[in-house]
PDB file of C-alpha atoms in Angstrom:
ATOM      1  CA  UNK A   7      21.040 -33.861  -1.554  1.00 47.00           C
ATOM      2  CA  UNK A   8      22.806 -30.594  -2.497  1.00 49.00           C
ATOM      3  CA  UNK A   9      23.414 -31.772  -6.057  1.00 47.00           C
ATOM      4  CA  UNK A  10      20.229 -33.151  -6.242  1.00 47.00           C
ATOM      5  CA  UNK A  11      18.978 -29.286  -5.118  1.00 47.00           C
ATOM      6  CA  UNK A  12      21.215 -27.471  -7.462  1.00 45.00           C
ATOM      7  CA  UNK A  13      20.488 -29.499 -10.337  1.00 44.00           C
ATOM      8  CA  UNK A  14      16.825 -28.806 -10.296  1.00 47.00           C
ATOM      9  CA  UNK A  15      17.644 -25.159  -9.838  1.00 45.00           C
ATOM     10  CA  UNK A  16      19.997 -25.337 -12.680  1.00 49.00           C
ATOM     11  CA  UNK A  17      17.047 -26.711 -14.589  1.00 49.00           C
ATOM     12  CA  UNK A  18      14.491 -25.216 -13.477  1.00 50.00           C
ATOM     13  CA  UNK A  19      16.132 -21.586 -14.196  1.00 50.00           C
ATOM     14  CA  UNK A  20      15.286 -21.715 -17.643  1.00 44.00           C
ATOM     15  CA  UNK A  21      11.559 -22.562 -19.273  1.00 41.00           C
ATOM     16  CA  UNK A  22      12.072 -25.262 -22.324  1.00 42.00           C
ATOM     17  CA  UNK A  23       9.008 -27.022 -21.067  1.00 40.00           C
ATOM     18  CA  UNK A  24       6.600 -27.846 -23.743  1.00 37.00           C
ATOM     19  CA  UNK A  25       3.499 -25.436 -23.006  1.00 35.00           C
ATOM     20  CA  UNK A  26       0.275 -27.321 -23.124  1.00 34.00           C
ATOM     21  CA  UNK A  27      -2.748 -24.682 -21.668  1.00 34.00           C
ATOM     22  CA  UNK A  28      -3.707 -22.156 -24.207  1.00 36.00           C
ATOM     23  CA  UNK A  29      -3.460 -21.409 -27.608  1.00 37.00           C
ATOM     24  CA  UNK A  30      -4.151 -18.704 -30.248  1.00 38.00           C
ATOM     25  CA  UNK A  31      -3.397 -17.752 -33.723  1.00 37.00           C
ATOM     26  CA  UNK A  32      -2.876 -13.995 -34.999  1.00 38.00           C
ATOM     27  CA  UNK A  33      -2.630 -12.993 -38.583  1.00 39.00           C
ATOM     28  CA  UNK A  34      -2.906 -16.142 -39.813  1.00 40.00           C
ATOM     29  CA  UNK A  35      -4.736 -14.855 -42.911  1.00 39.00           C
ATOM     30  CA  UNK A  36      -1.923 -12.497 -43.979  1.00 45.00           C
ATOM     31  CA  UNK A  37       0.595 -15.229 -43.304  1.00 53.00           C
ATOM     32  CA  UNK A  38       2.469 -13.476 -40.457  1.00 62.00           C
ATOM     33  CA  UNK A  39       1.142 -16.412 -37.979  1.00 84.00           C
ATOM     34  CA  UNK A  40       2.362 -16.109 -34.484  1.00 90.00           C
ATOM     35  CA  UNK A  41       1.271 -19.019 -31.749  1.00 93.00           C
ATOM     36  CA  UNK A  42       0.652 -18.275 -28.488  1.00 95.00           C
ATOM     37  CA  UNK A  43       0.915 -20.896 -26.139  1.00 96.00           C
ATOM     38  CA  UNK A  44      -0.040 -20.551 -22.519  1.00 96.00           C
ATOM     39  CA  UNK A  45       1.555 -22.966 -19.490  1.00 95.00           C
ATOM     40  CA  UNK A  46       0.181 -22.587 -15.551  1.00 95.00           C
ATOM     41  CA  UNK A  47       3.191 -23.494 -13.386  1.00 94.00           C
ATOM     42  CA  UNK A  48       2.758 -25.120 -10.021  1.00 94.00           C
ATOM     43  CA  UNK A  49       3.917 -22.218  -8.504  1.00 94.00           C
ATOM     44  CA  UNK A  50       0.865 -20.068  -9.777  1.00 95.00           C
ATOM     45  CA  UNK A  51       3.049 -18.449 -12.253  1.00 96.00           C
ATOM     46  CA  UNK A  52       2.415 -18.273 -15.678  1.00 97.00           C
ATOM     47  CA  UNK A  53       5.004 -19.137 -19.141  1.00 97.00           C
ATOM     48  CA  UNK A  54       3.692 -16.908 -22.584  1.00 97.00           C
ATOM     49  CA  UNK A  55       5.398 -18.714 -25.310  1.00 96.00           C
ATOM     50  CA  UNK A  56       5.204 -17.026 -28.538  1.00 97.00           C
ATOM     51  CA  UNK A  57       6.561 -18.767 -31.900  1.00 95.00           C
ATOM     52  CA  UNK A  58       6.842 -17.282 -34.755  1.00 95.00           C
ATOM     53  CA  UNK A  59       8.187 -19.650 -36.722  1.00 90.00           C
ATOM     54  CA  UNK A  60       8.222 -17.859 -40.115  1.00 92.00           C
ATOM     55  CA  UNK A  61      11.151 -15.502 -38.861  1.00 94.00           C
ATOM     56  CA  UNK A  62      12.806 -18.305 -36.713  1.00 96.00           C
ATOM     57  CA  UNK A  63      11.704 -16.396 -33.173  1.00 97.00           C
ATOM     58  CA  UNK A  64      10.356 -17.255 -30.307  1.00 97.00           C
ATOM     59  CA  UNK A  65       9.909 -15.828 -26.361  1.00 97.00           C
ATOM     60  CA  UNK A  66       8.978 -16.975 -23.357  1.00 97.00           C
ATOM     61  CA  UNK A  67       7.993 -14.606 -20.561  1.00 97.00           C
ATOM     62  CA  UNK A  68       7.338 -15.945 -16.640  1.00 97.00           C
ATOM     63  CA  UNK A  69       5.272 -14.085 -14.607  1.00 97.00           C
ATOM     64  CA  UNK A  70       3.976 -14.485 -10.664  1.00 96.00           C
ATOM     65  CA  UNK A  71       0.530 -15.352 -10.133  1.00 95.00           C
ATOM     66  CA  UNK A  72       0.497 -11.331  -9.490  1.00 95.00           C
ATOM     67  CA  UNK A  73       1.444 -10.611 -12.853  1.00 94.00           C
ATOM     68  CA  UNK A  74       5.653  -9.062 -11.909  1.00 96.00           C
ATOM     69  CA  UNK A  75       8.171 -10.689 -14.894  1.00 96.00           C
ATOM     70  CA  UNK A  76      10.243 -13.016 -13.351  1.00 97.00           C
ATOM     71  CA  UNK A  77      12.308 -14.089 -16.695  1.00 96.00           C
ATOM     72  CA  UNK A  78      12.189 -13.560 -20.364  1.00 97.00           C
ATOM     73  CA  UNK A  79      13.679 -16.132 -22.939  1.00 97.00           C
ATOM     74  CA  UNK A  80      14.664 -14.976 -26.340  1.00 98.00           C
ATOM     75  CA  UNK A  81      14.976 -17.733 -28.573  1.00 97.00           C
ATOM     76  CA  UNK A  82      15.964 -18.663 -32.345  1.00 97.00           C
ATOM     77  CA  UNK A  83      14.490 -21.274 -33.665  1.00 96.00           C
ATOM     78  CA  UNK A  84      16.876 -23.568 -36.808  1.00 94.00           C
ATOM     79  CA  UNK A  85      14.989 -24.543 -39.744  1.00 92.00           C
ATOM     80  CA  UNK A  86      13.040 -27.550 -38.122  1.00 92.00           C
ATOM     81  CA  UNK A  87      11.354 -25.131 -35.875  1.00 91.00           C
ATOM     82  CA  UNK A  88      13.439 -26.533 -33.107  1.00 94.00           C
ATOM     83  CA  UNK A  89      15.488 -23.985 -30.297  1.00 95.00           C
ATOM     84  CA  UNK A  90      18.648 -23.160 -31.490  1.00 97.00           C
ATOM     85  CA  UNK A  91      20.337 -20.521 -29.342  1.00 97.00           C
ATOM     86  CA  UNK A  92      18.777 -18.606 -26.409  1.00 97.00           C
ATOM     87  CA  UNK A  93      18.672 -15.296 -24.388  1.00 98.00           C
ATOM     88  CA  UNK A  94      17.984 -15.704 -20.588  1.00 97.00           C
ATOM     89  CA  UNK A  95      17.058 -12.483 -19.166  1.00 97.00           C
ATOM     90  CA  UNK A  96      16.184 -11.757 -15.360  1.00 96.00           C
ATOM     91  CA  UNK A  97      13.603 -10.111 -14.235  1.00 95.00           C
ATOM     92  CA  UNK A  98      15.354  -5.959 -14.179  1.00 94.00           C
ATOM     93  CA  UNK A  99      15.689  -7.573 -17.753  1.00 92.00           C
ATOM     94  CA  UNK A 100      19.457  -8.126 -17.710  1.00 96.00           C
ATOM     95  CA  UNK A 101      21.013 -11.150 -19.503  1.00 97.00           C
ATOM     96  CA  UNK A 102      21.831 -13.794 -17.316  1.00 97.00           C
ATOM     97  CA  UNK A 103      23.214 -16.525 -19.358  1.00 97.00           C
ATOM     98  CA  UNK A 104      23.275 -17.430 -23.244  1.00 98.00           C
ATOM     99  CA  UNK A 105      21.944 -20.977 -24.810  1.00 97.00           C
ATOM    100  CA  UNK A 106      23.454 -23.411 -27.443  1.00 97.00           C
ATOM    101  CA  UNK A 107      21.260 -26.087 -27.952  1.00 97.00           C
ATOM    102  CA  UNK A 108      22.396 -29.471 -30.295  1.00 97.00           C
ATOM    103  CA  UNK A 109      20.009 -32.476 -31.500  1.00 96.00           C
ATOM    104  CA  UNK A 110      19.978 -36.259 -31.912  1.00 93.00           C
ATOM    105  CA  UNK A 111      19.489 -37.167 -35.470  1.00 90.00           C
ATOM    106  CA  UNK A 112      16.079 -38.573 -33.985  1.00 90.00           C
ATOM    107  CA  UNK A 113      15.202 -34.965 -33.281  1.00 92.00           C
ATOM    108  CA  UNK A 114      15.652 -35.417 -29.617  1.00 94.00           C
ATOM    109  CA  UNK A 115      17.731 -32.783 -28.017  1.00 95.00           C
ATOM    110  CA  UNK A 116      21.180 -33.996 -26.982  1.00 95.00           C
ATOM    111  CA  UNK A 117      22.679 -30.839 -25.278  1.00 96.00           C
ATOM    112  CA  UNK A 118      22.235 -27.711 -24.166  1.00 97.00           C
ATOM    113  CA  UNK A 119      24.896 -25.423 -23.530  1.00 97.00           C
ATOM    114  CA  UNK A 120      24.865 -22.164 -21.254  1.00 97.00           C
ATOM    115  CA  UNK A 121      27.428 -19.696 -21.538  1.00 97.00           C
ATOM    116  CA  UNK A 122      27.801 -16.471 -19.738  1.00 97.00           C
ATOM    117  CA  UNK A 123      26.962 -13.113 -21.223  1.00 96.00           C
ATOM    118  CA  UNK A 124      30.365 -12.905 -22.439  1.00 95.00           C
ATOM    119  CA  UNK A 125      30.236 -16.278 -24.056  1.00 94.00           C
ATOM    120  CA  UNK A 126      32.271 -18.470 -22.138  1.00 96.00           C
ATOM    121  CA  UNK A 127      30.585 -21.680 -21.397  1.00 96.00           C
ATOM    122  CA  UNK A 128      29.059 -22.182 -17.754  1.00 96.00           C
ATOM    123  CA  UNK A 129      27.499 -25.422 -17.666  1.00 95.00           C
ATOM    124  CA  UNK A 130      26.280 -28.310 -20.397  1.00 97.00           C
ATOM    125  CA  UNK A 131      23.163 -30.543 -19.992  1.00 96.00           C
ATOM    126  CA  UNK A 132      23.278 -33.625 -21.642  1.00 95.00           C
ATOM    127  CA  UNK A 133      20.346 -35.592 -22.154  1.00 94.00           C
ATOM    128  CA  UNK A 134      19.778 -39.200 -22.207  1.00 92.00           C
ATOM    129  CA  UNK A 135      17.070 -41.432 -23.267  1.00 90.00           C
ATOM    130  CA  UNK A 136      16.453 -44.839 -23.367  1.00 89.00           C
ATOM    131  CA  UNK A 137      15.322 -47.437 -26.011  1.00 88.00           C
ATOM    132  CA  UNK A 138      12.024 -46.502 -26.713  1.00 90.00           C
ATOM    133  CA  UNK A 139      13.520 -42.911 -27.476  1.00 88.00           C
ATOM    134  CA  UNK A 140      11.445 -41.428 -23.859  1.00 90.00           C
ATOM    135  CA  UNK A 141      13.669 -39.361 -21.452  1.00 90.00           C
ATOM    136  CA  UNK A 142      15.799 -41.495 -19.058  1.00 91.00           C
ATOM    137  CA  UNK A 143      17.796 -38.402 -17.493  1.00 92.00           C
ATOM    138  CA  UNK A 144      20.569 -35.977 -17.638  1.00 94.00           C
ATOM    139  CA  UNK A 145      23.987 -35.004 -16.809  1.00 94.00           C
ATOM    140  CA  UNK A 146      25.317 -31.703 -15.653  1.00 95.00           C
ATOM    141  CA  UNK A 147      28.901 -30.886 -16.406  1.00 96.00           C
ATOM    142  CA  UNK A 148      31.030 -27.233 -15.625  1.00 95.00           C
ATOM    143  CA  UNK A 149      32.920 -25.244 -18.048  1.00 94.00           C
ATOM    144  CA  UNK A 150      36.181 -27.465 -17.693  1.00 94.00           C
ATOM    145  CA  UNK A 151      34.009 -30.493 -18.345  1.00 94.00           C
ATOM    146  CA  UNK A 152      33.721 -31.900 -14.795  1.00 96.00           C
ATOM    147  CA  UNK A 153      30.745 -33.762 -13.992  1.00 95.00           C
ATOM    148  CA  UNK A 154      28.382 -31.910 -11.062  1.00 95.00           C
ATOM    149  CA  UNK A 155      25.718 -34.700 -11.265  1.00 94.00           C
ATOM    150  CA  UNK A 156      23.173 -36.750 -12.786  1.00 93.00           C
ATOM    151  CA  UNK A 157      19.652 -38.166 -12.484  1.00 90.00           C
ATOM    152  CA  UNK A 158      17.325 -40.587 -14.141  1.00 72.00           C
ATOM    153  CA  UNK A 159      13.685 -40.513 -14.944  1.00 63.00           C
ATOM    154  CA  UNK A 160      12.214 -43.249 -12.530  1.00 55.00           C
ATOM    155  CA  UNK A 161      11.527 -46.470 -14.749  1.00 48.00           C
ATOM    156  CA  UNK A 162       7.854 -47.146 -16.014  1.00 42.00           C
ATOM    157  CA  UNK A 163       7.970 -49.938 -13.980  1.00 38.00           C
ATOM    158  CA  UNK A 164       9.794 -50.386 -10.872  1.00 41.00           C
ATOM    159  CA  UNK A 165      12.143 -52.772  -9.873  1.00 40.00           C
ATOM    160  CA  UNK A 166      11.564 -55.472  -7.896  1.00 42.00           C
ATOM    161  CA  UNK A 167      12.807 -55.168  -3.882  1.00 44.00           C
ATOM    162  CA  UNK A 168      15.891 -56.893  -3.672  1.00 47.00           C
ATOM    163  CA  UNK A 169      15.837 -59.996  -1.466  1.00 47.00           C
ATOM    164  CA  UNK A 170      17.960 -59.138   2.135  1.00 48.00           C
ATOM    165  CA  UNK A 171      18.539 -62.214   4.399  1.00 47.00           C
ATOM    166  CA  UNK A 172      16.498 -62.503   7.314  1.00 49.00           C
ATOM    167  CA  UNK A 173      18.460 -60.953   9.967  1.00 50.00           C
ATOM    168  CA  UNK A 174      19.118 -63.143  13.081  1.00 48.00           C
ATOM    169  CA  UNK A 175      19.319 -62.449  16.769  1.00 52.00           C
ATOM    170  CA  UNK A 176      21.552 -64.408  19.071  1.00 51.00           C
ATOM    171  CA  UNK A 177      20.536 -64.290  23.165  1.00 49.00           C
TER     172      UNK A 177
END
């Protein structure tokens, strides 16, 4: 239960969600096009993405339903307009934690790496998917290497029960 716990924290600390709720264009007719994306969290907070692919930059800025910054994401984006590296501030705007991220040849991101301000790594993700190419988990490893834990998406469709033997009383 404690891994379970600390692996969603350890995921959750960092927004790489894909934002779904709002979007605008600005400038697109001078060709400085920035998208604005807007994603309602569960919470009541809110994620601002903002991609500007053109100069390989992007942010993304959590706020409470109240409106206070919670985190701020710098990111660069590589030539497929994909993250690259990232910035992971707090919210008294400090860095908390750098971000390496590497892709499948599918396009599918395969890892992502967080290192401390100083640059030593802290802990890898490595995703996993399954035949069809959808999500079917990840893995959480230190910075020797040393698995913490791992989960699985839950399979379209279940399993069957398995079959227990009738259980018996004797008098």
């Amino acid at each position: 239960m404690r891994t379970a716990r600390f692996l969603a924290f350890l995921l959750a600390s960092t927004a790489c969600a894909t934002p779904a709720f709002a979007q605008a264009q600005q400038g697109a007719t001078t060709g400085d096009s920035i998208r604005v994306t807007m994603s309602l969290n569960g919470d009541g907070s809110k994620t601002v993405y903002e991609t500007d692919t053109a100069n390989r930059k992007a942010i993304a800025t959590t706020t409470t339903e109240a409106g206070k910054l919670m985190s701020k994401i710098r990111y660069t984006l590589d030539e497929a307009g994909r993250f690259d590296t990232g910035e992971v501030y707090g919210p008294d705007d400090k860095l908390r934690f750098k971000t390496l991220y590497k892709y499948e040849a599918s396009g599918q991101m395969k890892e992502e790496t967080r290192l401390t301000p100083d640059g030593a790594v802290r802990h890898k993700i490595v995703y996993g998917y399954d035949a069809a190419g959808k999500p079917a988990g990840y893995a959480v490893y230190d910075g020797s290497g040393k698995l913490l834990g791992r989960t699985r998406q839950k399979a379209a469709v279940p399993d069957p029960a398995p079959q227990r033997p009738a259980k018996t009383r004797s008098r």
